[in-house]
Amino acid sequence: MPLTLRGLGAAGLAAACVLAQAADRPIAAIQGSGAASPLQGQVVSTTGVVTAVLAGSFHLQDPVGDGDARTSEGLQVHARARQGLVPGMRVRVTGRVVEWAPRGAAPGTGTTQLDEVSGIELLGPAPRPVEPLALRLPLPAGHDLERHEGMLVRLLGPLTVLRNDLLGRYGQLTLAAGGRQQIPTDLQRPGPAALRLARQQAALRIVLDDGRSSTHPSPVPFLHADGTLRAGETTAEVVGVLDQGPIGLQAGGAQGWRLQAVQPPVFQRPQPRPGTPPAVGGELRVASFNLLNYFTRPNPQRGADNAEELARQQAKLVAALQAIGADVLGLMEIENHPQAPQHLADALNAVMGAGTYAAVPQAAFTGTDAIQVALLYRPARLRRLGAPATDADPVHHRPPLAQRFQPVDGGEPFTVIVNHFKSKRCGDAQGADADQADGQGCFSARRVAQARALAGFVQRQGPQALVIGDLNAYAQEDPLQRLRQAGLVDLLQQHAPGAHTYVHDGAAGRLDHALASPALAPRVAGAAVWHINADEPALLDYNLEGRAPGCSRCAPDAWRPDAFRSSDHDPVIVGLRRRR
């Protein structure tokens, strides 16, 4: 017997009047065959079976439908009162039809909902449960997800985790059919081919959401028992209700199709978490590592906000650098202060032994940025030959730093040149530095000019040179092409094809590079990437925001004094022989 309104009073009588006047409409008629409901703004009643009860809403579905493949049989109902609503319950709901979209959303990306709900009648258990509709990405030509909005679906895989940086804050993962996705310009030259690949990749993606609207969910969903979920992991399927909404919660930010999970998916890790650096051979090791704004003092503008965060950041970086144990460490995003490199060397020496590392003295010109590049080396293994060199060309706001070394127990000298090119963030980009819509982002022209200047600088440092660093350009972009045309050998392309060092919006790519001069290339025994950062969720990093106990409603603090998520870039490691 349906649950009805009784003992209404004045407010209840008004609600009953609305219920009596509301037209009964099937869910498919409310959804319509277009992007927006044809009944938008009208008060209607509809009947369906509850498929999901989420934070602030629930979903209904017509188990029979209207037979029209263009119309959805599911509907989201925005209602605070959800007592007695469980999946499998038949209900009749009365409310106003709205197209909900976050502020700043693009036209046609709203979700059809019932809002201003004035009545919910519980009609008892449905005679049979709603079966999820099986879908597979990409959809067939001419089909779109709009026709399934609000429905319970089973998205068939395998599906691969692309993006996990929003997991700890918003409970969201980006998944894709067809395997791991790489940045298009890591695979294709900038221009039409790369843009076409980007469109193809977008059709394979969907966001898996935990169904909660609050930030910093506790517990954090989807994690393994070891407290992480790495990009590249896979699941056979996910089951949930389909909606559109923000990816993250920033006003005007990215938005798209989401699957609100109703069953916990099971993720498989194709490779073990890499606890030790990869072997690269040779008798000497050189590593390149972007430290993600390491300052010697708290700096609220970038890096650690306070002393506790700084201690946590340093502990992770020291753990990573100690494990790498390179003879030369090329560092990026370290404070532009003369003592900053030695400050980090001292932290390493405190755990590895006095004098293990020393900082190469900073050159006279360290640029105009708040961060710089730096070199640390092991005096027991290498000695410096001559003074460090830098390039004062004003095209470099973070100029390269070069130092010539020789093994102390014999071997040929070599020079290490560490670099950090202009980033892709647009900021004040104008003219040729503006985004040219070819896939390279902003400031590509500046990076090409920096690459041209670097090529000349390398030639002045002697025949055996190793160029390392974050060039803020992917493998097939113009700056890398310019360096290869200058004769430099791309070591990761040669020894670790397909390796990535960074994940941007779910796509993996190589921003960090190692290139050898023709004379040095025969001494290279191997080159590899240690995947400790880019694939790990940001919830493991040193930050205290959104962490318990400071945030009482948040998940427990996941920080550990280990190498994982010590930065957002993965370190690159090169093995060198003493002689050719």
XYZ file of C-alpha atoms in Angstrom:
580
model
C 0.000 0.000 0.000
C 1.485 3.375 -0.932
C 2.609 5.769 1.746
C 0.349 8.858 1.483
C 0.124 12.269 3.125
C -2.162 12.419 6.209
C -2.815 15.042 8.893
C -1.443 17.657 6.540
C -2.204 21.069 8.076
C -1.972 24.212 5.951
C 1.470 23.490 4.471
C 0.591 19.881 3.809
C -2.686 20.861 2.140
C -0.754 23.220 -0.148
C 1.613 20.394 -1.027
C -1.313 18.066 -1.635
C -2.810 20.658 -3.964
C 0.441 20.738 -5.952
C 0.463 16.946 -6.053
C -3.084 16.877 -7.343
C -2.401 19.468 -10.050
C 0.930 18.035 -11.254
C 0.721 16.212 -14.557
C 1.912 12.614 -14.577
C 4.756 12.251 -17.019
C 6.955 9.233 -17.761
C 10.651 9.749 -17.165
C 11.437 9.557 -20.877
C 9.067 12.458 -21.582
C 10.777 14.548 -18.900
C 14.209 13.797 -20.337
C 13.200 14.290 -23.947
C 15.429 13.490 -26.908
C 17.651 16.576 -26.729
C 20.246 18.046 -24.405
C 17.580 19.840 -22.317
C 14.149 18.749 -21.087
C 11.156 19.928 -23.135
C 9.293 20.275 -19.802
C 11.854 22.566 -18.163
C 10.225 24.745 -15.500
C 7.036 22.664 -15.245
C 5.840 20.861 -12.099
C 5.307 17.179 -12.900
C 4.869 13.827 -11.212
C 6.629 10.688 -12.323
C 7.024 7.099 -11.163
C 10.083 4.913 -11.198
C 12.364 2.550 -9.313
C 15.132 3.922 -7.114
C 18.550 2.916 -8.482
C 20.859 4.984 -6.246
C 20.639 7.158 -3.139
C 23.433 9.722 -3.121
C 24.394 12.808 -1.147
C 21.513 15.250 -1.601
C 19.766 13.308 -4.350
C 18.506 9.979 -5.585
C 17.992 8.424 -9.008
C 14.858 6.926 -10.494
C 14.529 4.711 -13.528
C 11.607 3.438 -15.560
C 12.249 -0.312 -15.877
C 10.023 -0.554 -18.958
C 10.725 2.657 -20.880
C 9.168 4.145 -23.976
C 11.067 2.147 -26.572
C 12.762 5.236 -28.000
C 16.555 4.821 -27.993
C 17.009 8.609 -28.083
C 15.435 9.212 -24.659
C 16.827 8.335 -21.254
C 14.820 6.249 -18.796
C 16.674 7.624 -15.752
C 16.228 10.815 -13.744
C 18.009 12.532 -10.887
C 15.831 13.885 -8.058
C 17.304 16.587 -5.839
C 15.780 16.116 -2.382
C 17.050 16.578 1.158
C 14.521 14.172 2.676
C 15.322 10.650 1.515
C 14.076 8.542 4.430
C 12.882 5.120 3.372
C 14.415 5.401 -0.070
C 16.509 2.383 -0.963
C 17.467 0.879 -4.320
C 14.656 -1.282 -5.617
C 11.837 0.841 -4.115
C 9.085 2.117 -6.436
C 8.255 5.761 -5.799
C 6.115 8.556 -7.199
C 7.750 11.961 -7.056
C 6.426 15.437 -7.723
C 8.749 18.348 -8.421
C 9.859 21.025 -10.848
C 11.870 20.087 -13.913
C 15.198 21.936 -14.017
C 18.445 21.751 -15.969
C 21.115 21.912 -13.281
C 24.618 23.002 -14.219
C 27.474 24.466 -12.173
C 28.269 28.145 -12.545
C 30.245 28.793 -15.693
C 29.167 25.528 -17.341
C 29.040 25.369 -21.111
C 25.555 25.383 -22.695
C 24.053 21.933 -23.083
C 26.077 20.342 -20.281
C 23.408 20.450 -17.586
C 21.702 17.506 -15.907
C 17.923 17.140 -16.087
C 16.573 16.964 -12.529
C 13.467 17.204 -10.458
C 13.946 19.964 -7.885
C 11.647 21.764 -5.433
C 10.241 18.350 -4.579
C 6.777 18.661 -3.048
C 5.915 15.011 -2.607
C 7.435 11.540 -2.481
C 5.178 8.479 -2.288
C 6.709 5.116 -1.459
C 4.909 2.484 -3.539
C 6.652 -0.612 -2.227
C 9.380 -2.870 -3.644
C 9.600 -3.164 -7.408
C 8.658 -6.590 -8.793
C 12.158 -6.881 -10.289
C 15.354 -4.864 -9.904
C 16.564 -2.492 -12.573
C 19.325 -4.147 -14.557
C 22.273 -1.901 -15.439
C 22.549 -1.053 -19.113
C 25.815 -2.416 -20.516
C 27.896 0.213 -22.326
C 31.356 0.247 -23.790
C 33.493 3.240 -24.763
C 33.778 4.640 -27.333
C 30.086 4.671 -28.126
C 29.020 3.750 -31.673
C 29.031 6.534 -34.229
C 25.990 8.771 -33.854
C 25.414 7.803 -30.204
C 26.119 9.907 -27.141
C 25.816 9.562 -23.376
C 22.991 12.108 -23.214
C 20.464 9.400 -24.106
C 21.541 7.482 -20.961
C 21.692 10.417 -18.538
C 20.460 9.439 -15.071
C 20.371 5.722 -15.889
C 22.039 2.840 -14.101
C 24.809 1.591 -16.394
C 27.524 -1.030 -16.358
C 30.544 0.386 -18.147
C 32.515 -2.535 -19.526
C 36.279 -2.544 -19.560
C 39.009 -3.061 -19.141
C 39.149 0.522 -17.895
C 42.413 2.184 -16.917
C 42.970 4.791 -14.217
C 44.266 7.925 -15.915
C 43.888 10.624 -13.301
C 43.890 10.286 -9.509
C 44.942 13.753 -8.320
C 41.322 14.635 -7.443
C 40.739 11.463 -5.449
C 41.646 12.726 -1.983
C 39.869 16.064 -2.352
C 36.793 15.256 -4.452
C 36.527 11.452 -4.532
C 36.969 11.357 -8.318
C 38.992 9.222 -10.721
C 39.302 9.596 -14.479
C 39.076 6.267 -16.292
C 39.489 5.350 -19.938
C 38.848 2.448 -22.237
C 41.643 1.431 -24.555
C 44.499 1.540 -22.053
C 46.762 4.266 -20.711
C 46.685 7.564 -22.584
C 49.778 9.577 -23.467
C 49.977 13.290 -24.143
C 49.301 13.552 -27.902
C 52.455 15.628 -28.527
C 54.502 12.965 -26.771
C 53.544 10.694 -29.667
C 52.755 13.002 -32.592
C 54.211 16.208 -33.940
C 52.126 19.244 -32.905
C 49.275 20.091 -35.214
C 46.356 18.216 -36.796
C 47.520 14.678 -35.966
C 48.048 15.492 -32.273
C 44.723 17.340 -32.049
C 42.929 14.432 -33.726
C 44.446 12.022 -31.197
C 43.297 14.281 -28.340
C 39.712 14.122 -29.618
C 39.891 10.341 -29.913
C 41.206 10.077 -26.363
C 38.420 12.276 -24.988
C 35.781 9.892 -26.388
C 37.290 7.069 -24.323
C 37.187 8.856 -20.955
C 34.763 9.068 -18.086
C 35.001 10.235 -14.470
C 34.185 7.809 -11.659
C 32.745 9.673 -8.659
C 32.121 8.383 -5.153
C 28.592 9.868 -4.991
C 29.449 12.306 -2.205
C 29.247 16.058 -2.715
C 31.556 16.982 0.173
C 35.249 17.710 -0.267
C 37.960 15.604 1.387
C 35.823 12.444 1.670
C 36.481 10.115 4.581
C 37.297 7.388 4.002
C 38.952 8.134 0.673
C 37.218 5.852 -1.865
C 38.677 3.218 -4.154
C 42.057 2.828 -2.381
C 43.911 -0.460 -1.913
C 44.907 -1.730 1.510
C 48.341 -0.128 1.028
C 46.669 3.291 0.917
C 47.186 4.184 -2.722
C 45.664 3.772 -6.175
C 48.131 4.380 -8.987
C 47.492 5.711 -12.455
C 47.722 2.788 -14.873
C 45.709 0.381 -12.719
C 42.746 -1.337 -14.351
C 39.275 -2.590 -13.553
C 37.042 -4.949 -15.514
C 33.904 -2.804 -15.121
C 32.232 -0.060 -13.113
C 28.547 0.199 -12.202
C 26.845 3.479 -11.419
C 24.364 6.149 -12.440
C 25.318 8.580 -15.172
C 25.276 12.345 -14.757
C 27.097 15.490 -15.846
C 28.892 17.827 -13.506
C 32.163 19.392 -12.402
C 35.452 17.541 -12.479
C 36.618 18.964 -9.189
C 34.441 21.679 -7.720
C 36.032 24.876 -9.008
C 33.507 27.334 -10.422
C 33.931 27.516 -14.174
C 36.334 24.569 -14.129
C 36.298 21.407 -16.183
C 33.073 19.447 -16.366
C 31.873 16.343 -18.112
C 30.229 12.960 -17.860
C 30.524 11.179 -14.526
C 29.528 7.759 -13.265
C 28.375 7.889 -9.645
C 29.512 4.530 -8.302
C 26.906 2.268 -6.704
C 29.266 -0.707 -6.373
C 32.924 -0.547 -5.327
C 35.044 -1.419 -8.372
C 37.942 -3.836 -8.056
C 41.237 -2.424 -9.336
C 44.222 -4.492 -10.432
C 47.808 -3.196 -10.413
C 49.577 -4.439 -13.573
C 53.059 -3.812 -12.169
C 54.192 -3.715 -8.540
C 54.780 -0.356 -6.945
C 58.490 0.349 -7.697
C 60.167 0.389 -4.302
C 63.703 0.748 -5.690
C 65.131 2.732 -8.622
C 65.544 0.924 -11.938
C 68.965 -0.403 -12.870
C 70.705 1.650 -15.571
C 74.143 0.021 -15.688
C 77.494 1.734 -15.873
C 79.792 2.760 -13.043
C 78.360 6.259 -12.578
C 74.803 7.510 -12.157
C 73.360 10.934 -12.961
C 69.793 11.814 -11.976
C 67.422 14.645 -12.840
C 64.677 15.566 -10.368
C 62.115 18.389 -10.234
C 61.660 18.996 -6.481
C 58.271 20.767 -6.696
C 59.278 24.045 -5.045
C 61.734 23.147 -2.316
C 62.488 26.220 -0.189
C 64.730 26.376 2.843
C 62.055 28.295 4.746
C 58.259 28.106 4.674
C 56.875 29.969 1.679
C 53.074 30.283 1.472
C 53.278 31.421 -2.167
C 54.868 28.178 -3.403
C 56.155 25.101 -1.639
C 55.659 24.290 2.039
C 53.372 26.706 3.901
C 54.831 26.146 7.361
C 57.651 24.439 9.246
C 55.778 21.150 9.623
C 55.056 20.920 5.899
C 58.678 21.765 5.128
C 59.890 18.949 7.388
C 57.490 16.538 5.680
C 58.559 17.706 2.211
C 62.243 17.377 3.086
C 61.778 13.898 4.550
C 60.193 12.643 1.334
C 62.764 14.271 -0.926
C 65.642 12.921 1.155
C 64.128 9.423 1.028
C 63.903 9.599 -2.780
C 67.337 11.113 -3.341
C 68.998 8.726 -0.890
C 67.459 5.750 -2.685
C 68.622 7.039 -6.074
C 72.129 7.527 -4.708
C 73.322 9.240 -7.891
C 76.837 10.547 -8.253
C 75.401 13.760 -9.724
C 71.937 15.105 -8.905
C 70.503 17.732 -11.247
C 67.733 19.558 -9.419
C 64.943 21.882 -10.522
C 62.506 24.012 -8.521
C 64.853 24.680 -5.631
C 64.829 28.091 -3.960
C 66.834 30.770 -5.778
C 69.141 31.382 -2.830
C 72.919 30.738 -2.727
C 72.633 28.390 0.255
C 69.591 26.389 -0.853
C 71.499 23.591 -2.664
C 73.858 23.054 0.265
C 70.857 23.105 2.613
C 69.482 20.049 0.808
C 72.933 18.443 0.659
C 73.196 18.853 4.442
C 69.827 17.126 4.885
C 71.051 14.216 2.760
C 74.357 14.042 4.630
C 72.505 13.892 7.955
C 71.151 10.457 6.964
C 73.866 9.239 4.557
C 76.978 10.396 6.378
C 78.950 13.616 6.584
C 80.349 14.771 3.268
C 78.370 12.332 1.124
C 77.061 15.172 -1.045
C 78.313 18.671 -1.784
C 76.660 21.437 -3.775
C 78.216 22.824 -6.926
C 78.646 26.567 -6.248
C 75.977 28.654 -7.893
C 77.093 30.677 -10.890
C 76.959 34.478 -10.882
C 73.649 34.638 -12.806
C 70.854 32.486 -11.348
C 67.963 34.063 -13.210
C 64.934 36.124 -12.351
C 62.614 33.450 -10.964
C 62.031 32.523 -7.309
C 63.402 29.061 -8.144
C 66.602 27.913 -9.815
C 68.424 24.790 -10.999
C 71.208 23.213 -8.954
C 73.748 20.393 -8.934
C 74.802 18.139 -6.067
C 77.619 15.615 -6.418
C 79.489 12.990 -4.403
C 83.066 14.179 -3.725
C 84.187 10.638 -2.901
C 83.297 9.620 -6.459
C 83.813 12.731 -8.590
C 85.909 15.868 -8.558
C 84.972 19.143 -10.176
C 87.125 20.383 -13.028
C 87.046 24.145 -13.154
C 84.298 26.533 -12.173
C 80.606 26.031 -12.941
C 79.229 27.826 -15.994
C 75.898 29.365 -16.843
C 74.326 31.036 -19.852
C 73.480 34.700 -19.242
C 71.332 34.928 -22.385
C 68.192 36.804 -21.199
C 65.991 34.221 -22.901
C 66.645 32.097 -19.782
C 64.711 33.219 -16.695
C 66.035 30.024 -15.054
C 69.465 29.721 -16.701
C 71.175 26.363 -17.171
C 73.993 25.348 -14.842
C 76.959 23.323 -16.145
C 79.783 21.603 -14.294
C 82.598 19.408 -15.628
C 83.446 16.323 -13.552
C 86.051 13.567 -13.559
C 85.861 10.229 -11.686
C 88.339 10.308 -8.800
C 89.572 6.761 -9.531
C 90.166 7.394 -13.194
C 88.017 7.876 -16.241
C 87.118 10.428 -18.874
C 85.710 13.827 -17.845
C 82.114 14.717 -18.662
C 79.907 17.766 -18.203
C 76.405 17.798 -16.705
C 74.088 20.645 -17.716
C 70.842 21.001 -15.772
C 67.919 23.004 -17.201
C 64.385 24.184 -16.503
C 62.559 25.740 -19.453
C 59.540 28.061 -19.378
C 56.333 26.334 -18.300
C 53.180 25.887 -20.387
C 51.007 28.024 -18.084
C 49.660 30.897 -20.127
C 49.661 33.782 -17.651
C 50.731 36.830 -19.670
C 51.477 34.949 -22.890
C 51.127 37.138 -25.968
C 51.879 36.966 -29.671
C 54.004 33.977 -30.631
C 54.029 32.862 -26.972
C 50.222 32.545 -26.862
C 48.640 29.145 -27.344
C 48.846 28.382 -31.063
C 46.174 25.640 -30.806
C 48.634 23.005 -32.005
C 48.829 21.013 -28.758
C 51.992 22.597 -27.333
C 50.324 25.084 -24.976
C 51.645 28.562 -24.261
C 55.231 29.817 -24.528
C 56.326 27.224 -27.075
C 58.155 29.955 -29.000
C 60.029 30.902 -25.822
C 60.997 27.292 -25.185
C 62.249 26.941 -28.762
C 64.402 30.025 -28.242
C 65.683 28.548 -24.982
C 66.454 25.270 -26.779
C 68.378 27.164 -29.474
C 70.392 29.014 -26.829
C 70.988 25.778 -24.917
C 72.301 24.035 -28.031
C 74.930 26.746 -28.394
C 75.770 26.643 -24.685
C 76.263 22.866 -24.813
C 78.775 23.190 -27.662
C 80.840 25.578 -25.532
C 81.082 23.084 -22.635
C 83.270 20.522 -24.354
C 82.536 17.405 -26.396
C 81.201 15.091 -23.662
C 78.042 16.706 -22.301
C 74.892 15.355 -20.662
C 71.832 17.621 -20.816
C 69.171 16.904 -18.188
C 66.153 18.628 -16.718
C 62.526 19.646 -16.981
C 62.206 21.190 -20.444
C 58.414 21.653 -20.112
C 58.061 20.198 -23.598
C 56.898 16.740 -24.580
C 58.947 14.384 -26.723
C 57.632 15.409 -30.170
C 57.313 19.131 -29.505
C 59.410 21.799 -31.192
C 62.016 22.379 -28.420
C 62.982 18.687 -28.362
C 63.081 18.593 -32.138
C 65.446 21.568 -32.074
C 67.798 19.845 -29.605
C 67.816 16.595 -31.554
C 68.506 18.516 -34.758
C 71.503 20.038 -32.964
C 72.910 16.519 -32.668
C 71.915 15.639 -29.093
C 70.867 12.018 -28.537
C 67.509 11.505 -26.773
C 68.457 8.896 -24.171
C 64.981 8.018 -22.920
C 63.754 7.627 -26.480
C 66.654 5.233 -27.020
C 66.668 3.318 -23.724
C 63.116 3.706 -22.316
C 60.702 4.369 -25.187
C 57.236 5.301 -24.011
C 58.386 6.273 -20.512
C 56.648 9.197 -18.862
C 57.670 11.570 -16.096
C 54.482 13.590 -15.571
C 50.701 13.196 -15.712
C 48.615 16.190 -16.834
C 44.809 15.916 -16.690
C 45.171 12.155 -16.903
C 47.519 11.948 -19.888
C 51.059 10.737 -19.254
C 54.022 12.373 -20.951
C 57.710 13.106 -20.799
C 58.506 16.653 -19.659
C 61.828 15.606 -18.096
C 64.608 14.606 -20.440
C 68.172 13.361 -20.722
C 70.155 14.054 -23.895
C 73.778 13.259 -24.630
C 76.248 14.868 -26.974
C 77.436 12.539 -29.769
C 80.788 12.072 -28.009
C 79.176 11.096 -24.694
C 76.397 8.879 -26.083
C 78.638 5.749 -26.399
C 79.346 5.980 -22.652
C 75.645 5.780 -21.758
C 74.847 2.318 -20.365
C 71.153 2.988 -19.812
C 68.479 5.542 -18.944
C 65.201 5.047 -17.102
C 62.445 6.744 -15.119
C 61.651 5.845 -11.506
C 57.857 6.033 -11.322
C 57.388 7.150 -7.716
C 55.443 10.385 -8.167
C 53.457 11.022 -11.325
C 51.325 7.876 -10.942
C 50.649 8.331 -7.219
C 47.637 10.288 -5.846
C 48.331 13.755 -4.458
C 46.772 12.718 -1.123
C 50.145 11.142 -0.251
C 52.163 14.363 -0.490
C 53.480 16.602 2.301
C 50.601 19.096 2.381
C 48.495 19.398 5.542
C 45.393 20.946 3.944
C 42.446 18.602 4.121
C 44.254 16.184 6.434
C 43.341 14.953 9.897
C 43.726 15.881 12.701
C 43.703 19.516 11.541
C 40.552 18.727 9.559
C 38.391 16.675 11.923
C 36.005 15.456 9.217
C 38.752 14.502 6.787
C 40.371 11.148 6.143
C 43.416 10.125 8.195
C 46.700 11.625 7.102
C 48.261 9.380 4.433
C 51.721 10.985 4.500
C 54.699 8.697 5.055
C 58.421 9.610 5.137
C 59.071 7.635 1.962
C 59.828 8.447 -1.660
C 56.282 8.123 -3.007
C 54.724 11.422 -4.101
C 57.809 13.334 -3.000
C 57.121 15.537 -6.047
C 54.772 15.618 -9.031
C 57.559 14.692 -11.496
C 59.347 11.355 -11.681
C 63.159 11.368 -11.518
C 65.190 10.400 -14.591
C 68.315 8.272 -14.018
C 71.199 7.796 -16.465
C 73.987 5.215 -16.162
C 77.425 6.199 -17.480
C 80.572 4.217 -18.119
C 83.856 5.738 -16.984
C 85.239 5.399 -20.479
C 83.921 4.894 -23.978
